[in-house]
Amino acid sequence: MKALSQFRITQFRKSMSEQPWELWTRQIGTIIRMDLRKNFFSRRGVWIYLLAFAPVALTGLHAAFMLTGHAHDSMEADTAVLAGIFQFFYLRLAIFFGCLGIFTWLFRGEIIERSLHYYFLAPVRREVLLLGKFLGGLLTASSLFAAGFFLTFFLIYWPHGPAGQFFVFHGPGLGQLGAYLGVTVLACIGYGAVFLALSLLLRNPIIPAVIVLGWETFSPVLPSLVQRASVTYYLKQLCPVPIPADGFLALFTVVSEPVSTVAAVLGPIVLAAVVLFFATRIARKLEISYVAE
Amino acid sequence: MTTPIPNSGDRVTFENVSKFYGDVLGVNRVNLSLPPGVTSLVGPNGSGKTTLMNLMTGLIRPTEGRIGILGLSPDEPEELFRRVGYCTQFDSFPKGVTGYSFVFNMLKLHGIDNREAHRLTWEALERVGLTEAAERKVAGYSKGMRQRIRLAQAISHHPSVLVLDEPLNGLDPMARAESLELFQGLGKQGLHVIVSSHILHEVDKVSDQVVLMSSGYVVAEGQIHSVRTEVKEHPMQILVRCSDPNLLASRVFAQDHVVEAKLSDDGKGVLVRTRDADRFYLLLNQLVVNDNLNLETVAPTDDDVNSVYQYLIGSENKTI
Amino acid sequence: MAVYKRSYRAYEGSTTPERRRFLVLSRYAFFGLFDSRPFTAFFVLCFVPFLLAFATIYISHSPSVKLLLGMQFQGPNPLAINNYFFAFFLGAQSWLGFLLITWCGPQLIAADLANSALPLILSRPISRTEYVIGKLTVVATLLTAIMLLPTLILFFLQAGLEGHGWLWSNLWMAGSIIVASIMWIAVVGLIALASSAWLKWRVAASALMLAIFFVGPGLATAVNLTLDTNWGHIFDLGYAVKVIWMGMFRVPFETMHRLRIAELSLPAAWMVVIGFCAASLLLLNRRLKAREVVRG
């Protein structure tokens, strides 16, 4: 029995080493480059810039008010403000809708513009194509939202002068920034995989997207075990500054047992891996049919 | 589907292939084995030509049956598309590309390095005569230029099988002639060039074999001459110019396979319509040997794709 | 050409009267929408709250049913049918209507633009205004069926069961129901059509509609938190509509304050709503042209 499993492991290793990894890497690189150009430099993507950088404009104004003495200069209050901006705006809405736009467009966009067949006629495995497109979308989404949040962070602490610098470089500031940026990337991974799969499965992924939005919004009021199937469940726990539930949802919120940081990080990644695995199966069966959307 | 089709290493084969779009028939029970050379798919709109080409390249899956391209299944894109180039009918391109970047990016997807991709891109652009417009955006190209840039993309990686869906659409007469010459040249080099077209007399000139399609069915296939001969129920027209047309006319009238014999206007030839060309040629040989008939010319007058096509499906589809 | 050879005759038959011509577009749009079974199913589902509300009004006026169900209340009656009840019911129906329009609204214009059908339609004797009215009629009819009519039916049912001059003393509420519904129809309809015309892809247009109503509150919170103000609510269209409706249904200020919907003044809320409608109209005016601009 042991010999058999050893044999299988050896076979698996052999078959893995025989795969054309270098070719796949090059192909993925090309797909990413093509997609990044489309995502960053198209007129269609302007709204994502607006979503990602809207808080920068706000914190810019806040900084201007502070420097002119028209706003409070409490660092504690500003840390709470930053946490609020991240959780209420970025995590719940901007990243969600940004990923909805970016990741559903990866394949649906090619179908709308009737150019998907060029990819299907290239010597690229559908799995490689899907992974390349996903990584292209992930790089776009995470770099835009991370850049937006980074600037917001900078504009929150910069007007505090030396105290702000001390908080960032010698206090918890830099760690908090790292945590927020990490959560941003994880959110993009989780939502991105879900929306990419939905866009392959359905011609109009907006209805399931509404269900996902509802699920993510109302999952805190569901039993603890059920909450684990939502992306925000893991990400909220990784946010360095907790924000209490607000509004009428606060009345019904079920406080669930916290999971370890490793589990919270792995949660969205595992979720994305499972979803992407199913997405590759759909992609393999995908046929070219450019009917009107 | 993934099992290679036996003994099909140098052929494009369809084994009992059917494709249904819901209740709508795409193609039905297609059995084909295409050798290298130029093959023309001929048929009216909706006859299943594009469906057949899309099936061949894996853009759509057959409802039933097996397809083999040089022994490869369309489910093996990595191997298949190194050897296949497909110029589709979709007149659309990725947003914002120039002629050069379009061909270059698609070559990069093959895993080819920059320098080689650059060289192959210019080579393909040169072949279709688009070097001057290479840096312009494809969206600003004329219809003919867009057709040619798609052709350049399809041939850029030197495929062994070139599938071209209506490649002459939108081309001016000069470009048509050049493209046909290109197809013929590629066919002579041993490539499979599979062309679909409505311009029958043009593909007729360059085709080594034809596949005639109607309403999702293959109604005839093979070399144009063989196809014509196989169509026994439709009389074949042969013009014979000889020393004694009256003698020839009187002899052929006695044959049961001859439908009509008509003296030509100048009285020096006989136009014979026969259901069995082989028996007619045998009779002609006997006349030459036994009656000292001197033959000047013997020419089938309707032995081109157009005539065959008209015989087989023309009466139902007069739009062609 | 000889006169007797001229066989061509221009069409001289009857045509749809000019005033009703926009309805041709609406009719075709309706056929398209109700061809979809899921859409029809969701449309039917939108009437479930109406049935529940109907039952509630009936039960609240039937002592025997209340007795049967063992519903004896001490203190204020939770089944009281008053302005809160109608405001809540209209609010619930408005969100169901919003989801329905998010589904069907964006395809009304996007499909025409994506398939280059707009120049074709506008080359007929139909103006751009009639085109917009024709499409807006679809939204208006659906929302009227889901919001306005059921709420009015409930209102008159309550009036009938209550008697004793309830109708006359609460007639203002019928006006509120009508005005609130018309306002919602205008807001949702114009936003749906504008996003449809702007993005040309119904999925993106639906996402934009959702974003306007869901990202708005997030942005408002961010503005309020960062700048320590309440003016962030001007980005929250849903909030502004709520403020106006609460005013229309005469919900006391203290209650509004408790519900945190008194942080924007009524005129400011009206300005927000008018601003969104005006922006939508401007966008429609820019996008709906009888020509196509193709960009590479």
PDB file of N, CA, C and O in Angstrom, chain A residues 64-127:
ATOM      1  N   ALA A  64      -6.351  69.669   4.164  1.00  0.00           N
ATOM      2  CA  ALA A  64      -6.319  71.120   3.944  1.00  0.00           C
ATOM      3  C   ALA A  64      -6.994  71.843   5.106  1.00  0.00           C
ATOM      4  O   ALA A  64      -6.474  72.860   5.605  1.00  0.00           O
ATOM      5  N   PHE A  65      -8.135  71.319   5.567  1.00  0.00           N
ATOM      6  CA  PHE A  65      -8.829  71.934   6.704  1.00  0.00           C
ATOM      7  C   PHE A  65      -7.957  71.897   7.954  1.00  0.00           C
ATOM      8  O   PHE A  65      -7.899  72.848   8.728  1.00  0.00           O
ATOM      9  N   MET A  66      -7.293  70.748   8.128  1.00  0.00           N
ATOM     10  CA  MET A  66      -6.445  70.605   9.320  1.00  0.00           C
ATOM     11  C   MET A  66      -5.293  71.590   9.300  1.00  0.00           C
ATOM     12  O   MET A  66      -4.988  72.239  10.294  1.00  0.00           O
ATOM     13  N   LEU A  67      -4.662  71.698   8.147  1.00  0.00           N
ATOM     14  CA  LEU A  67      -3.497  72.582   8.041  1.00  0.00           C
ATOM     15  C   LEU A  67      -3.876  74.044   8.224  1.00  0.00           C
ATOM     16  O   LEU A  67      -3.072  74.860   8.622  1.00  0.00           O
ATOM     17  N   THR A  68      -5.153  74.360   7.889  1.00  0.00           N
ATOM     18  CA  THR A  68      -5.591  75.748   8.062  1.00  0.00           C
ATOM     19  C   THR A  68      -6.297  75.947   9.406  1.00  0.00           C
ATOM     20  O   THR A  68      -6.900  76.982   9.646  1.00  0.00           O
ATOM     21  N   GLY A  69      -6.260  74.884  10.206  1.00  0.00           N
ATOM     22  CA  GLY A  69      -6.822  74.986  11.559  1.00  0.00           C
ATOM     23  C   GLY A  69      -8.332  74.910  11.613  1.00  0.00           C
ATOM     24  O   GLY A  69      -8.952  75.334  12.581  1.00  0.00           O
ATOM     25  N   HIS A  70      -8.981  74.379  10.550  1.00  0.00           N
ATOM     26  CA  HIS A  70     -10.442  74.296  10.546  1.00  0.00           C
ATOM     27  C   HIS A  70     -10.967  72.920  10.916  1.00  0.00           C
ATOM     28  O   HIS A  70     -12.145  72.665  10.814  1.00  0.00           O
ATOM     29  N   ALA A  71     -10.080  72.018  11.281  1.00  0.00           N
ATOM     30  CA  ALA A  71     -10.557  70.673  11.644  1.00  0.00           C
ATOM     31  C   ALA A  71      -9.791  70.186  12.871  1.00  0.00           C
ATOM     32  O   ALA A  71      -8.731  70.714  13.200  1.00  0.00           O
ATOM     33  N   HIS A  72     -10.376  69.185  13.543  1.00  0.00           N
ATOM     34  CA  HIS A  72      -9.740  68.651  14.755  1.00  0.00           C
ATOM     35  C   HIS A  72      -8.396  68.012  14.389  1.00  0.00           C
ATOM     36  O   HIS A  72      -8.153  67.669  13.230  1.00  0.00           O
ATOM     37  N   ASP A  73      -7.513  67.885  15.376  1.00  0.00           N
ATOM     38  CA  ASP A  73      -6.234  67.235  15.046  1.00  0.00           C
ATOM     39  C   ASP A  73      -5.972  66.057  15.980  1.00  0.00           C
ATOM     40  O   ASP A  73      -4.849  65.810  16.398  1.00  0.00           O
ATOM     41  N   SER A  74      -7.047  65.319  16.260  1.00  0.00           N
ATOM     42  CA  SER A  74      -6.893  64.141  17.119  1.00  0.00           C
ATOM     43  C   SER A  74      -6.520  62.937  16.267  1.00  0.00           C
ATOM     44  O   SER A  74      -7.252  62.575  15.341  1.00  0.00           O
ATOM     45  N   MET A  75      -5.383  62.345  16.585  1.00  0.00           N
ATOM     46  CA  MET A  75      -4.921  61.212  15.786  1.00  0.00           C
ATOM     47  C   MET A  75      -5.796  59.981  16.033  1.00  0.00           C
ATOM     48  O   MET A  75      -6.035  59.203  15.121  1.00  0.00           O
ATOM     49  N   GLU A  76      -6.285  59.859  17.266  1.00  0.00           N
ATOM     50  CA  GLU A  76      -7.162  58.723  17.575  1.00  0.00           C
ATOM     51  C   GLU A  76      -8.424  58.777  16.730  1.00  0.00           C
ATOM     52  O   GLU A  76      -8.861  57.787  16.147  1.00  0.00           O
ATOM     53  N   ALA A  77      -8.983  60.012  16.686  1.00  0.00           N
ATOM     54  CA  ALA A  77     -10.213  60.185  15.897  1.00  0.00           C
ATOM     55  C   ALA A  77      -9.931  59.881  14.417  1.00  0.00           C
ATOM     56  O   ALA A  77     -10.731  59.235  13.740  1.00  0.00           O
ATOM     57  N   ASP A  78      -8.783  60.348  13.935  1.00  0.00           N
ATOM     58  CA  ASP A  78      -8.452  60.124  12.513  1.00  0.00           C
ATOM     59  C   ASP A  78      -8.196  58.651  12.220  1.00  0.00           C
ATOM     60  O   ASP A  78      -8.493  58.174  11.125  1.00  0.00           O
ATOM     61  N   THR A  79      -7.644  57.931  13.196  1.00  0.00           N
ATOM     62  CA  THR A  79      -7.436  56.489  13.011  1.00  0.00           C
ATOM     63  C   THR A  79      -8.788  55.795  12.880  1.00  0.00           C
ATOM     64  O   THR A  79      -8.967  54.904  12.038  1.00  0.00           O
ATOM     65  N   ALA A  80      -9.767  56.264  13.686  1.00  0.00           N
ATOM     66  CA  ALA A  80     -11.120  55.696  13.590  1.00  0.00           C
ATOM     67  C   ALA A  80     -11.759  56.055  12.257  1.00  0.00           C
ATOM     68  O   ALA A  80     -12.449  55.243  11.636  1.00  0.00           O
ATOM     69  N   VAL A  81     -11.512  57.308  11.825  1.00  0.00           N
ATOM     70  CA  VAL A  81     -12.059  57.757  10.527  1.00  0.00           C
ATOM     71  C   VAL A  81     -11.513  56.866   9.405  1.00  0.00           C
ATOM     72  O   VAL A  81     -12.251  56.392   8.530  1.00  0.00           O
ATOM     73  N   LEU A  82     -10.197  56.621   9.460  1.00  0.00           N
ATOM     74  CA  LEU A  82      -9.558  55.798   8.430  1.00  0.00           C
ATOM     75  C   LEU A  82     -10.144  54.377   8.439  1.00  0.00           C
ATOM     76  O   LEU A  82     -10.431  53.808   7.369  1.00  0.00           O
ATOM     77  N   ALA A  83     -10.339  53.851   9.642  1.00  0.00           N
ATOM     78  CA  ALA A  83     -10.925  52.506   9.756  1.00  0.00           C
ATOM     79  C   ALA A  83     -12.326  52.499   9.168  1.00  0.00           C
ATOM     80  O   ALA A  83     -12.724  51.556   8.460  1.00  0.00           O
ATOM     81  N   GLY A  84     -13.087  53.579   9.441  1.00  0.00           N
ATOM     82  CA  GLY A  84     -14.456  53.690   8.896  1.00  0.00           C
ATOM     83  C   GLY A  84     -14.432  53.756   7.379  1.00  0.00           C
ATOM     84  O   GLY A  84     -15.202  53.085   6.697  1.00  0.00           O
ATOM     85  N   ILE A  85     -13.535  54.596   6.853  1.00  0.00           N
ATOM     86  CA  ILE A  85     -13.442  54.723   5.392  1.00  0.00           C
ATOM     87  C   ILE A  85     -13.123  53.361   4.792  1.00  0.00           C
ATOM     88  O   ILE A  85     -13.721  52.947   3.788  1.00  0.00           O
ATOM     89  N   PHE A  86     -12.183  52.646   5.391  1.00  0.00           N
ATOM     90  CA  PHE A  86     -11.775  51.363   4.814  1.00  0.00           C
ATOM     91  C   PHE A  86     -12.920  50.359   4.858  1.00  0.00           C
ATOM     92  O   PHE A  86     -13.257  49.737   3.852  1.00  0.00           O
ATOM     93  N   GLN A  87     -13.546  50.239   6.042  1.00  0.00           N
ATOM     94  CA  GLN A  87     -14.567  49.186   6.175  1.00  0.00           C
ATOM     95  C   GLN A  87     -15.888  49.533   5.507  1.00  0.00           C
ATOM     96  O   GLN A  87     -16.497  48.681   4.866  1.00  0.00           O
ATOM     97  N   PHE A  88     -16.322  50.788   5.668  1.00  0.00           N
ATOM     98  CA  PHE A  88     -17.630  51.143   5.108  1.00  0.00           C
ATOM     99  C   PHE A  88     -17.550  51.441   3.613  1.00  0.00           C
ATOM    100  O   PHE A  88     -18.480  51.136   2.868  1.00  0.00           O
ATOM    101  N   PHE A  89     -16.461  52.078   3.195  1.00  0.00           N
ATOM    102  CA  PHE A  89     -16.393  52.458   1.782  1.00  0.00           C
ATOM    103  C   PHE A  89     -15.621  51.438   0.947  1.00  0.00           C
ATOM    104  O   PHE A  89     -16.168  50.825   0.038  1.00  0.00           O
ATOM    105  N   TYR A  90     -14.337  51.252   1.281  1.00  0.00           N
ATOM    106  CA  TYR A  90     -13.513  50.372   0.434  1.00  0.00           C
ATOM    107  C   TYR A  90     -13.998  48.925   0.463  1.00  0.00           C
ATOM    108  O   TYR A  90     -14.343  48.361  -0.562  1.00  0.00           O
ATOM    109  N   LEU A  91     -14.025  48.363   1.659  1.00  0.00           N
ATOM    110  CA  LEU A  91     -14.260  46.921   1.754  1.00  0.00           C
ATOM    111  C   LEU A  91     -15.678  46.528   1.342  1.00  0.00           C
ATOM    112  O   LEU A  91     -15.877  45.626   0.539  1.00  0.00           O
ATOM    113  N   ARG A  92     -16.676  47.258   1.871  1.00  0.00           N
ATOM    114  CA  ARG A  92     -18.059  46.868   1.613  1.00  0.00           C
ATOM    115  C   ARG A  92     -18.517  47.260   0.218  1.00  0.00           C
ATOM    116  O   ARG A  92     -19.344  46.576  -0.375  1.00  0.00           O
ATOM    117  N   LEU A  93     -18.020  48.375  -0.302  1.00  0.00           N
ATOM    118  CA  LEU A  93     -18.602  48.882  -1.539  1.00  0.00           C
ATOM    119  C   LEU A  93     -17.625  49.032  -2.699  1.00  0.00           C
ATOM    120  O   LEU A  93     -17.819  48.430  -3.751  1.00  0.00           O
ATOM    121  N   ALA A  94     -16.574  49.836  -2.498  1.00  0.00           N
ATOM    122  CA  ALA A  94     -15.706  50.162  -3.639  1.00  0.00           C
ATOM    123  C   ALA A  94     -15.043  48.909  -4.202  1.00  0.00           C
ATOM    124  O   ALA A  94     -15.068  48.677  -5.413  1.00  0.00           O
ATOM    125  N   ILE A  95     -14.453  48.102  -3.341  1.00  0.00           N
ATOM    126  CA  ILE A  95     -13.762  46.897  -3.834  1.00  0.00           C
ATOM    127  C   ILE A  95     -14.785  45.924  -4.415  1.00  0.00           C
ATOM    128  O   ILE A  95     -14.555  45.312  -5.461  1.00  0.00           O
ATOM    129  N   PHE A  96     -15.939  45.825  -3.762  1.00  0.00           N
ATOM    130  CA  PHE A  96     -16.986  44.926  -4.256  1.00  0.00           C
ATOM    131  C   PHE A  96     -17.404  45.327  -5.672  1.00  0.00           C
ATOM    132  O   PHE A  96     -17.357  44.520  -6.604  1.00  0.00           O
ATOM    133  N   PHE A  97     -17.793  46.586  -5.847  1.00  0.00           N
ATOM    134  CA  PHE A  97     -18.264  47.013  -7.168  1.00  0.00           C
ATOM    135  C   PHE A  97     -17.118  47.093  -8.181  1.00  0.00           C
ATOM    136  O   PHE A  97     -17.297  46.818  -9.364  1.00  0.00           O
ATOM    137  N   GLY A  98     -15.944  47.504  -7.693  1.00  0.00           N
ATOM    138  CA  GLY A  98     -14.779  47.550  -8.586  1.00  0.00           C
ATOM    139  C   GLY A  98     -14.473  46.170  -9.143  1.00  0.00           C
ATOM    140  O   GLY A  98     -14.277  45.988 -10.353  1.00  0.00           O
ATOM    141  N   CYS A  99     -14.459  45.180  -8.256  1.00  0.00           N
ATOM    142  CA  CYS A  99     -14.188  43.801  -8.705  1.00  0.00           C
ATOM    143  C   CYS A  99     -15.310  43.297  -9.598  1.00  0.00           C
ATOM    144  O   CYS A  99     -15.062  42.597 -10.578  1.00  0.00           O
ATOM    145  N   LEU A 100     -16.537  43.684  -9.265  1.00  0.00           N
ATOM    146  CA  LEU A 100     -17.675  43.285 -10.112  1.00  0.00           C
ATOM    147  C   LEU A 100     -17.437  43.785 -11.545  1.00  0.00           C
ATOM    148  O   LEU A 100     -17.593  43.038 -12.521  1.00  0.00           O
ATOM    149  N   GLY A 101     -17.040  45.049 -11.650  1.00  0.00           N
ATOM    150  CA  GLY A 101     -16.800  45.623 -12.976  1.00  0.00           C
ATOM    151  C   GLY A 101     -15.605  45.001 -13.674  1.00  0.00           C
ATOM    152  O   GLY A 101     -15.680  44.601 -14.835  1.00  0.00           O
ATOM    153  N   ILE A 102     -14.498  44.895 -12.959  1.00  0.00           N
ATOM    154  CA  ILE A 102     -13.251  44.425 -13.594  1.00  0.00           C
ATOM    155  C   ILE A 102     -13.349  42.947 -13.962  1.00  0.00           C
ATOM    156  O   ILE A 102     -13.069  42.557 -15.093  1.00  0.00           O
ATOM    157  N   PHE A 103     -13.743  42.124 -13.031  1.00  0.00           N
ATOM    158  CA  PHE A 103     -13.660  40.675 -13.256  1.00  0.00           C
ATOM    159  C   PHE A 103     -14.777  40.135 -14.157  1.00  0.00           C
ATOM    160  O   PHE A 103     -14.560  39.173 -14.874  1.00  0.00           O
ATOM    161  N   THR A 104     -15.966  40.749 -14.104  1.00  0.00           N
ATOM    162  CA  THR A 104     -17.002  40.253 -15.025  1.00  0.00           C
ATOM    163  C   THR A 104     -16.654  40.660 -16.458  1.00  0.00           C
ATOM    164  O   THR A 104     -17.033  39.988 -17.403  1.00  0.00           O
ATOM    165  N   TRP A 105     -15.903  41.755 -16.600  1.00  0.00           N
ATOM    166  CA  TRP A 105     -15.560  42.237 -17.944  1.00  0.00           C
ATOM    167  C   TRP A 105     -14.456  41.401 -18.591  1.00  0.00           C
ATOM    168  O   TRP A 105     -14.299  41.415 -19.816  1.00  0.00           O
ATOM    169  N   LEU A 106     -13.694  40.674 -17.780  1.00  0.00           N
ATOM    170  CA  LEU A 106     -12.541  39.938 -18.328  1.00  0.00           C
ATOM    171  C   LEU A 106     -12.946  39.026 -19.486  1.00  0.00           C
ATOM    172  O   LEU A 106     -12.320  39.042 -20.543  1.00  0.00           O
ATOM    173  N   PHE A 107     -13.968  38.223 -19.284  1.00  0.00           N
ATOM    174  CA  PHE A 107     -14.443  37.338 -20.353  1.00  0.00           C
ATOM    175  C   PHE A 107     -15.667  37.924 -21.051  1.00  0.00           C
ATOM    176  O   PHE A 107     -15.757  37.900 -22.272  1.00  0.00           O
ATOM    177  N   ARG A 108     -16.626  38.459 -20.243  1.00  0.00           N
ATOM    178  CA  ARG A 108     -17.853  39.012 -20.846  1.00  0.00           C
ATOM    179  C   ARG A 108     -17.509  40.140 -21.816  1.00  0.00           C
ATOM    180  O   ARG A 108     -18.127  40.304 -22.845  1.00  0.00           O
ATOM    181  N   GLY A 109     -16.509  40.943 -21.448  1.00  0.00           N
ATOM    182  CA  GLY A 109     -16.095  42.056 -22.300  1.00  0.00           C
ATOM    183  C   GLY A 109     -15.599  41.563 -23.644  1.00  0.00           C
ATOM    184  O   GLY A 109     -15.910  42.130 -24.689  1.00  0.00           O
ATOM    185  N   GLU A 110     -14.822  40.486 -23.601  1.00  0.00           N
ATOM    186  CA  GLU A 110     -14.312  39.922 -24.859  1.00  0.00           C
ATOM    187  C   GLU A 110     -15.476  39.392 -25.706  1.00  0.00           C
ATOM    188  O   GLU A 110     -15.418  39.445 -26.932  1.00  0.00           O
ATOM    189  N   ILE A 111     -16.496  38.881 -25.017  1.00  0.00           N
ATOM    190  CA  ILE A 111     -17.658  38.373 -25.768  1.00  0.00           C
ATOM    191  C   ILE A 111     -18.437  39.546 -26.360  1.00  0.00           C
ATOM    192  O   ILE A 111     -18.816  39.521 -27.532  1.00  0.00           O
ATOM    193  N   ILE A 112     -18.622  40.603 -25.557  1.00  0.00           N
ATOM    194  CA  ILE A 112     -19.348  41.787 -26.049  1.00  0.00           C
ATOM    195  C   ILE A 112     -18.601  42.385 -27.245  1.00  0.00           C
ATOM    196  O   ILE A 112     -19.217  42.775 -28.234  1.00  0.00           O
ATOM    197  N   GLU A 113     -17.282  42.473 -27.136  1.00  0.00           N
ATOM    198  CA  GLU A 113     -16.506  43.084 -28.230  1.00  0.00           C
ATOM    199  C   GLU A 113     -16.142  42.073 -29.313  1.00  0.00           C
ATOM    200  O   GLU A 113     -15.401  42.385 -30.234  1.00  0.00           O
ATOM    201  N   ARG A 114     -16.655  40.897 -29.183  1.00  0.00           N
ATOM    202  CA  ARG A 114     -16.470  39.818 -30.166  1.00  0.00           C
ATOM    203  C   ARG A 114     -15.007  39.560 -30.481  1.00  0.00           C
ATOM    204  O   ARG A 114     -14.592  39.500 -31.650  1.00  0.00           O
ATOM    205  N   SER A 115     -14.222  39.431 -29.440  1.00  0.00           N
ATOM    206  CA  SER A 115     -12.798  39.177 -29.656  1.00  0.00           C
ATOM    207  C   SER A 115     -12.298  37.965 -28.865  1.00  0.00           C
ATOM    208  O   SER A 115     -11.108  37.663 -28.900  1.00  0.00           O
ATOM    209  N   LEU A 116     -13.210  37.258 -28.208  1.00  0.00           N
ATOM    210  CA  LEU A 116     -12.778  36.110 -27.402  1.00  0.00           C
ATOM    211  C   LEU A 116     -12.203  35.002 -28.281  1.00  0.00           C
ATOM    212  O   LEU A 116     -11.301  34.277 -27.852  1.00  0.00           O
ATOM    213  N   HIS A 117     -12.706  34.888 -29.503  1.00  0.00           N
ATOM    214  CA  HIS A 117     -12.247  33.780 -30.357  1.00  0.00           C
ATOM    215  C   HIS A 117     -10.751  33.866 -30.662  1.00  0.00           C
ATOM    216  O   HIS A 117     -10.123  32.844 -30.895  1.00  0.00           O
ATOM    217  N   TYR A 118     -10.185  35.072 -30.621  1.00  0.00           N
ATOM    218  CA  TYR A 118      -8.741  35.181 -30.881  1.00  0.00           C
ATOM    219  C   TYR A 118      -7.953  34.423 -29.798  1.00  0.00           C
ATOM    220  O   TYR A 118      -6.941  33.810 -30.086  1.00  0.00           O
ATOM    221  N   TYR A 119      -8.425  34.518 -28.560  1.00  0.00           N
ATOM    222  CA  TYR A 119      -7.767  33.789 -27.466  1.00  0.00           C
ATOM    223  C   TYR A 119      -7.980  32.289 -27.637  1.00  0.00           C
ATOM    224  O   TYR A 119      -7.091  31.491 -27.398  1.00  0.00           O
ATOM    225  N   PHE A 120      -9.202  31.929 -28.038  1.00  0.00           N
ATOM    226  CA  PHE A 120      -9.523  30.506 -28.173  1.00  0.00           C
ATOM    227  C   PHE A 120      -8.817  29.871 -29.367  1.00  0.00           C
ATOM    228  O   PHE A 120      -8.725  28.658 -29.444  1.00  0.00           O
ATOM    229  N   LEU A 121      -8.364  30.701 -30.292  1.00  0.00           N
ATOM    230  CA  LEU A 121      -7.673  30.162 -31.464  1.00  0.00           C
ATOM    231  C   LEU A 121      -6.155  30.191 -31.293  1.00  0.00           C
ATOM    232  O   LEU A 121      -5.414  29.887 -32.225  1.00  0.00           O
ATOM    233  N   ALA A 122      -5.716  30.593 -30.120  1.00  0.00           N
ATOM    234  CA  ALA A 122      -4.273  30.590 -29.839  1.00  0.00           C
ATOM    235  C   ALA A 122      -3.937  29.282 -29.112  1.00  0.00           C
ATOM    236  O   ALA A 122      -4.811  28.694 -28.470  1.00  0.00           O
ATOM    237  N   PRO A 123      -2.689  28.825 -29.213  1.00  0.00           N
ATOM    238  CA  PRO A 123      -2.343  27.561 -28.545  1.00  0.00           C
ATOM    239  C   PRO A 123      -2.204  27.731 -27.029  1.00  0.00           C
ATOM    240  O   PRO A 123      -1.141  27.537 -26.461  1.00  0.00           O
ATOM    241  N   VAL A 124      -3.301  28.150 -26.412  1.00  0.00           N
ATOM    242  CA  VAL A 124      -3.306  28.407 -24.968  1.00  0.00           C
ATOM    243  C   VAL A 124      -4.379  27.531 -24.336  1.00  0.00           C
ATOM    244  O   VAL A 124      -5.522  27.530 -24.796  1.00  0.00           O
ATOM    245  N   ARG A 125      -4.001  26.809 -23.314  1.00  0.00           N
ATOM    246  CA  ARG A 125      -4.999  26.020 -22.580  1.00  0.00           C
ATOM    247  C   ARG A 125      -6.006  26.977 -21.951  1.00  0.00           C
ATOM    248  O   ARG A 125      -5.638  28.071 -21.520  1.00  0.00           O
ATOM    249  N   ARG A 126      -7.253  26.548 -21.892  1.00  0.00           N
ATOM    250  CA  ARG A 126      -8.282  27.423 -21.307  1.00  0.00           C
ATOM    251  C   ARG A 126      -7.945  27.741 -19.840  1.00  0.00           C
ATOM    252  O   ARG A 126      -8.224  28.838 -19.360  1.00  0.00           O
ATOM    253  N   GLU A 127      -7.340  26.776 -19.145  1.00  0.00           N
ATOM    254  CA  GLU A 127      -6.979  26.990 -17.730  1.00  0.00           C
ATOM    255  C   GLU A 127      -5.948  28.115 -17.623  1.00  0.00           C
ATOM    256  O   GLU A 127      -6.026  28.971 -16.740  1.00  0.00           O
TER     257      GLU A 127
END
